[in-house]
CSV table of C-alpha atoms in Angstrom, one decimal:
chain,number,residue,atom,x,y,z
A,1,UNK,CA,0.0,0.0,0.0
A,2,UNK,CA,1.7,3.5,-0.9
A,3,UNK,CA,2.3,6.0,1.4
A,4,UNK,CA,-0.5,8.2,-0.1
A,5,UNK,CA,-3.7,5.4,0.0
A,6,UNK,CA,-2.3,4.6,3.9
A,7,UNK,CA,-3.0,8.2,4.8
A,8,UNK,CA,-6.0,8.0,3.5
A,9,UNK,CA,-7.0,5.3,5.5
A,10,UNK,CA,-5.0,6.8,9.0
A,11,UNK,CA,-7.0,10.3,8.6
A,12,UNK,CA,-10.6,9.8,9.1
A,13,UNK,CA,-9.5,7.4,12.8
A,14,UNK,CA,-7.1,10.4,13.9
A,15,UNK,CA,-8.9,13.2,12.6
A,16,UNK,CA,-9.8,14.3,16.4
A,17,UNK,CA,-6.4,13.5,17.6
A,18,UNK,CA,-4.4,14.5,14.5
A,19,UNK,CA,-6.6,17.1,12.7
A,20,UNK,CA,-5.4,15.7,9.3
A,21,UNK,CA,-8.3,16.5,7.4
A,22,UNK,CA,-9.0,19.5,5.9
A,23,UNK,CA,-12.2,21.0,6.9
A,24,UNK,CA,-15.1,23.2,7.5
A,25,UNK,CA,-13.9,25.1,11.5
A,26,UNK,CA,-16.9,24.3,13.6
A,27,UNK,CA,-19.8,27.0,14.3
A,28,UNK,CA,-19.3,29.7,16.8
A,29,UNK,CA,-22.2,28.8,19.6
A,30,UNK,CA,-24.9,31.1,20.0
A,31,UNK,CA,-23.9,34.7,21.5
A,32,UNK,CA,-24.6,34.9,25.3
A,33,UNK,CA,-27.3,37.2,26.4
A,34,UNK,CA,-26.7,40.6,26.4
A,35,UNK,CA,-23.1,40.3,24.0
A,36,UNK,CA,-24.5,40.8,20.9
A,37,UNK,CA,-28.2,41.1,21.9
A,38,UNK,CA,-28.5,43.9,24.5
A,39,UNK,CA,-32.6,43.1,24.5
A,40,UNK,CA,-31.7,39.4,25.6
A,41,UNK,CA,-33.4,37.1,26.4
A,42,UNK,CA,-37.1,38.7,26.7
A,43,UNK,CA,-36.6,40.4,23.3
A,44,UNK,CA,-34.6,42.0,19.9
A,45,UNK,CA,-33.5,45.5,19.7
A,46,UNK,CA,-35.7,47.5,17.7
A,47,UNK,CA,-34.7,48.4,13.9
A,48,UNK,CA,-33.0,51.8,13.8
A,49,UNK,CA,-35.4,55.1,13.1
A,50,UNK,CA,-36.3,55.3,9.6
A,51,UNK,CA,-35.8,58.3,7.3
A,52,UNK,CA,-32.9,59.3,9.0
A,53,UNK,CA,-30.8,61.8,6.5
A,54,UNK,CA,-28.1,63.4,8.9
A,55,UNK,CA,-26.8,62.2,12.8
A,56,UNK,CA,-25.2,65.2,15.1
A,57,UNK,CA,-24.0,64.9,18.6
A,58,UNK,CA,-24.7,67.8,21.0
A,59,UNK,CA,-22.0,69.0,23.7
A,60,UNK,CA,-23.1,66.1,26.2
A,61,UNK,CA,-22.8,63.7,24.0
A,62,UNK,CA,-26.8,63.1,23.2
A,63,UNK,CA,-27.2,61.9,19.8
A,64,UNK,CA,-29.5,63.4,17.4
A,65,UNK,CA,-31.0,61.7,14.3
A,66,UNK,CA,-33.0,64.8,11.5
A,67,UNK,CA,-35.5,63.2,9.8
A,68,UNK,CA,-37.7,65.1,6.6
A,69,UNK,CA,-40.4,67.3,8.5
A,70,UNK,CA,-43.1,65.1,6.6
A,71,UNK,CA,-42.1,62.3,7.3
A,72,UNK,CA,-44.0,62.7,11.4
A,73,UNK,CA,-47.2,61.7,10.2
A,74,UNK,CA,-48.4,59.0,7.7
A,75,UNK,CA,-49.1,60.8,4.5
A,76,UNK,CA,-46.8,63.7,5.2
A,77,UNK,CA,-49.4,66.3,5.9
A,78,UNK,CA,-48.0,68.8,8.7
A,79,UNK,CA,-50.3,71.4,10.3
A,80,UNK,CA,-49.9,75.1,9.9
A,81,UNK,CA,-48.3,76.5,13.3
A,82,UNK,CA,-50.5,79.5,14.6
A,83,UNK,CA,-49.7,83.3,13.7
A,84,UNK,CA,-48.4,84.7,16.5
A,85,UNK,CA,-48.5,88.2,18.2
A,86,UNK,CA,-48.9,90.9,15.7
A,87,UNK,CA,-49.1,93.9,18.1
A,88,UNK,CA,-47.3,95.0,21.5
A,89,UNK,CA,-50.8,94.3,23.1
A,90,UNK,CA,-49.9,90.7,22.2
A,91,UNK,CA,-46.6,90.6,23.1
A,92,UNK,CA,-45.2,89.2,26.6
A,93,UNK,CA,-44.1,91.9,28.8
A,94,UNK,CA,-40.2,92.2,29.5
A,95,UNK,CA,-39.0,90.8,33.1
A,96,UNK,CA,-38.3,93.1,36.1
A,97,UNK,CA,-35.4,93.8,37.0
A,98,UNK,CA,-33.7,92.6,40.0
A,99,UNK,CA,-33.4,95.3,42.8
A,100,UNK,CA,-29.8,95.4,42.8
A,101,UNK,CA,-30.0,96.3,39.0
A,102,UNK,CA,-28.2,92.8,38.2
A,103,UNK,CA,-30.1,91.1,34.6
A,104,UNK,CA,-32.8,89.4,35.4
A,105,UNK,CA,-32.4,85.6,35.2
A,106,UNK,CA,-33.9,83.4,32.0
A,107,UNK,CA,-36.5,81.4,32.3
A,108,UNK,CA,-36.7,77.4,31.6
A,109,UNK,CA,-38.9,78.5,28.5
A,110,UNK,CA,-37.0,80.8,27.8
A,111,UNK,CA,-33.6,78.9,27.8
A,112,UNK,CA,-32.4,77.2,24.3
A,113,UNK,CA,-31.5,73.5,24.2
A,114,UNK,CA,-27.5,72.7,22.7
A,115,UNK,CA,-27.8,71.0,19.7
A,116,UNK,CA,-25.0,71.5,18.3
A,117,UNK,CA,-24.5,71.1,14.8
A,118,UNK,CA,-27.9,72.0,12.9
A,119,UNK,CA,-29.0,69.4,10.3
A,120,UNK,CA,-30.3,69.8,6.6
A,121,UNK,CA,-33.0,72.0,5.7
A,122,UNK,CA,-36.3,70.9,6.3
A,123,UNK,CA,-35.2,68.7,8.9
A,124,UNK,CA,-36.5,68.3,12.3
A,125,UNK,CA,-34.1,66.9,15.9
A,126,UNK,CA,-35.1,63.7,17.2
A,127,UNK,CA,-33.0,62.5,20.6
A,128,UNK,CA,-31.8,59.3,19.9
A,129,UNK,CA,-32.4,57.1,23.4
A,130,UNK,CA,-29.2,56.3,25.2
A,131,UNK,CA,-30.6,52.9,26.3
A,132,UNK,CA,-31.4,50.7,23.7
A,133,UNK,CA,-34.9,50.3,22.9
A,134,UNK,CA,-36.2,46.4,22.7
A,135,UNK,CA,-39.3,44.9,21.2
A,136,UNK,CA,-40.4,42.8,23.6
A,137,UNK,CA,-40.7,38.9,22.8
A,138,UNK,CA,-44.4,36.8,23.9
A,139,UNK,CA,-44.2,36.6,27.9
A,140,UNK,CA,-42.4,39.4,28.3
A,141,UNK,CA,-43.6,43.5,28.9
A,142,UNK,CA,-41.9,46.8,28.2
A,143,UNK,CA,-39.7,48.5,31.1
A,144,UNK,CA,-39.3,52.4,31.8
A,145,UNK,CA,-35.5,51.7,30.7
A,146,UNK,CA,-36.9,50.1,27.5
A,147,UNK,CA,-35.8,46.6,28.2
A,148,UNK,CA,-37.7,43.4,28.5
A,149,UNK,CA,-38.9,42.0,32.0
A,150,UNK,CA,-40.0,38.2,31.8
A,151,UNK,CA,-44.4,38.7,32.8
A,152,UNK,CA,-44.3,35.5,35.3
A,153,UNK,CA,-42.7,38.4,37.4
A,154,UNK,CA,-44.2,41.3,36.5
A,155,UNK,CA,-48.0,39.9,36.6
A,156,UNK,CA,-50.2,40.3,39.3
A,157,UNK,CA,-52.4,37.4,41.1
A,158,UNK,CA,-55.9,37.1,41.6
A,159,UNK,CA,-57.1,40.1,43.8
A,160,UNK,CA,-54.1,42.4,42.9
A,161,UNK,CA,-53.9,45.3,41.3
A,162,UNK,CA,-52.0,46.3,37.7
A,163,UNK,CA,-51.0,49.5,36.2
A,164,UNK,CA,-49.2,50.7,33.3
A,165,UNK,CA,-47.6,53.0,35.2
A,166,UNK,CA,-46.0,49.9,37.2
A,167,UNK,CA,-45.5,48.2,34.6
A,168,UNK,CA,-47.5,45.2,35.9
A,169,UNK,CA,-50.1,42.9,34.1
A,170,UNK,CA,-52.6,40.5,34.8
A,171,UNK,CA,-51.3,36.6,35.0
A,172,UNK,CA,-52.4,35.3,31.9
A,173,UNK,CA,-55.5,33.3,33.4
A,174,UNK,CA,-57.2,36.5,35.1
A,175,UNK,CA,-58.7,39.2,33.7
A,176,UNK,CA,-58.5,42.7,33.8
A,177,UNK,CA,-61.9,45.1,35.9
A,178,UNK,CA,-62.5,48.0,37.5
A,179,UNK,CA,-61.8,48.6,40.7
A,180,UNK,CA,-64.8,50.1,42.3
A,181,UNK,CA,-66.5,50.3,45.6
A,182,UNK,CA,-70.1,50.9,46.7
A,183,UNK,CA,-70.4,54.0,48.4
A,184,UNK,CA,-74.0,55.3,49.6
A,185,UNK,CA,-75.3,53.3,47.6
A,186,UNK,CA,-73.2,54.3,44.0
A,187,UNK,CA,-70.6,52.7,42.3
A,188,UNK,CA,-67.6,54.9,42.5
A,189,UNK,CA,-64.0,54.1,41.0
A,190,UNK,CA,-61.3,53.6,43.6
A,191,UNK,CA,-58.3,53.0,41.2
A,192,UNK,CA,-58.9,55.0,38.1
A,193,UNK,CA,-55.4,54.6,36.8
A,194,UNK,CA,-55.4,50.7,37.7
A,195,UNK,CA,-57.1,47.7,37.4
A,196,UNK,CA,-57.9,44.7,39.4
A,197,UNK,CA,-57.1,41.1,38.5
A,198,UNK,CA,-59.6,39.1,38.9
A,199,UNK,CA,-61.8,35.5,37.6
A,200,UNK,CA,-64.7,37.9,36.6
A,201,UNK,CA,-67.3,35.7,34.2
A,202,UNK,CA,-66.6,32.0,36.0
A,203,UNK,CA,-69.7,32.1,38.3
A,204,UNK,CA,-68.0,32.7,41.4
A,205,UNK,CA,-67.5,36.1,43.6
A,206,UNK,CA,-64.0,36.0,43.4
A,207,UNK,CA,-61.3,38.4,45.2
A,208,UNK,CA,-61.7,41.7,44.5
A,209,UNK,CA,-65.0,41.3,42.9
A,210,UNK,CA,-68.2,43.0,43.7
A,211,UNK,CA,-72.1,43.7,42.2
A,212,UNK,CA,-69.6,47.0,40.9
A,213,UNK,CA,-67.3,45.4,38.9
A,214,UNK,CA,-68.2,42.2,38.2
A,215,UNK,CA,-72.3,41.8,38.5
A,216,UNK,CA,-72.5,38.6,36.6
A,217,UNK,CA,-70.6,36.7,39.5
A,218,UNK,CA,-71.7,38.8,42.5
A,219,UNK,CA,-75.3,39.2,41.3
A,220,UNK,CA,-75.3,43.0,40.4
A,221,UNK,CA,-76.6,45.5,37.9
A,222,UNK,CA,-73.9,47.2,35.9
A,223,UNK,CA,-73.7,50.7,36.7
C-alpha cells in the first residue's frame, strides 16, 4: 500500500487526535445574552429610526437623528403653526429687574437646548435614546428603561392590582376590571389609573370582585 492510500485510510480514525483532514472550523455557539443582543433574552432590539438623513451629537454627548419634516405623520401632511402676536398688546411683557440692577435671570422656556451642529433644511431633531430600545418577545412587557422583563414576574395574582404605570399585568389566566367600591349606595371608582385582576365571568364572587365590577358573578346590575 503507498504511502498516499495509507493516509487515506490513518486520517478519518485520527482526525480528532491529528486534525489531518482538511475542513469546515466548527460554528461559533450562540452569542450569550446581552453580548450581541443587548434586548436578551425577553426580546430583539428594535430596527433603527427610519428616514434618517443626517446624525449630530450635542455638547453632552446626546445623539440626534433629523429626519424630513413630513415624514412625522403618515401621509406627510403637517399642520400650519399658529400666527403669533402681531401687536405690542400681544406681546409678553419684559422681566423686572432685579433690585440690585443685576439682569434678570432666564426662564426654563426661555432657555435654548445645545444641539450643536444643525442638520439639513427641512429637517426636524429627534433624541436618539441612550438605552437601547427592545421589542419585547411573547411573555415578556416593556420597562421604563426600555428593556424586556420576563411577565411571570411582572404579573399580578388574583385580587391584585395592575398598572401601566408599574409596569405590571394580569397573569395570563385572570382578567383585567375595575376597581370600584359601593359607596352610599353608588358605584364609585377607587383605582382609576389601575385595574384589578380578577376570575370575573366564572360564576364565582371572586377576590376583589363586587355587584360594581363584576355583576355577573356577584349578582349586580352594571352601573
Amino acid at each position: 500500500m503507498s504511502m498516499k492510500a495509507r493516509t487515506l485510510v490513518l486520517c478519518p480514525l485520527l482526525l480528532l487526535a491529528t486534525g489531518c483532514a482538511a475542513g469546515e472550523p466548527e460554528p461559533a455557539g450562540p452569542p450569550r445574552p446581552g453580548a450581541d443582543n443587548p434586548c436578551a433574552p425577553g426580546g430583539t432590539p428594535r430596527p433603527p429610526r427610519q428616514h434618517v438623513v443626517a446624525t449630530t451629537v450635542t455638547p453632552d454627548g446626546q445623539i440626534v437623528d433629523w429626519i424630513p419634516v413630513e415624514s412625522q405623520t403618515p401621509d406627510g401632511k403637517i399642520a400650519t403653526p399658529p400666527a403669533g402676536p402681531t401687536g405690542p398688546e400681544g406681546a409678553n411683557p419684559p422681566p423686572p429687574a432685579s433690585p440690585d440692577g443685576a439682569a434678570p435671570a432666564r426662564s426654563p422656556a426661555a432657555t435654548t437646548v445645545q444641539l450643536g451642529p444643525r442638520g439639513p433644511a427641512g429637517t426636524v431633531p429627534v433624541l436618539r435614546p441612550r438605552r437601547p430600545q427592545c421589542d419585547c418577545l411573547p411573555g415578556y412587557v416593556q420597562q421604563a428603561d426600555g428593556s424586556c422583563a420576563a411577565l411571570a414576574s411582572r404579573c399580578s395574582g388574583e385580587g391584585g392590582m395592575a398598572s401601566s404605570k408599574s409596569f405590571t399585568t394580569c397573569c395570563p389566566d385572570l382578567t383585567p376590571i375595575a376597581s370600584m367600591e359601593r359607596v352610599d349606595g353608588a358605584c364609585v371608582t377607587t383605582a382609576p389609573d389601575a385595574h384589578l385582576c380578577a376570575k370575573c365571568g366564572d360564576g364565582a364572587c371572586g377576590a376583589g370582585e363586587n355587584d360594581c365590577n363584576c355583576p355577573g358573578d356577584c349578582g349586580g346590575a352594571r352601573p
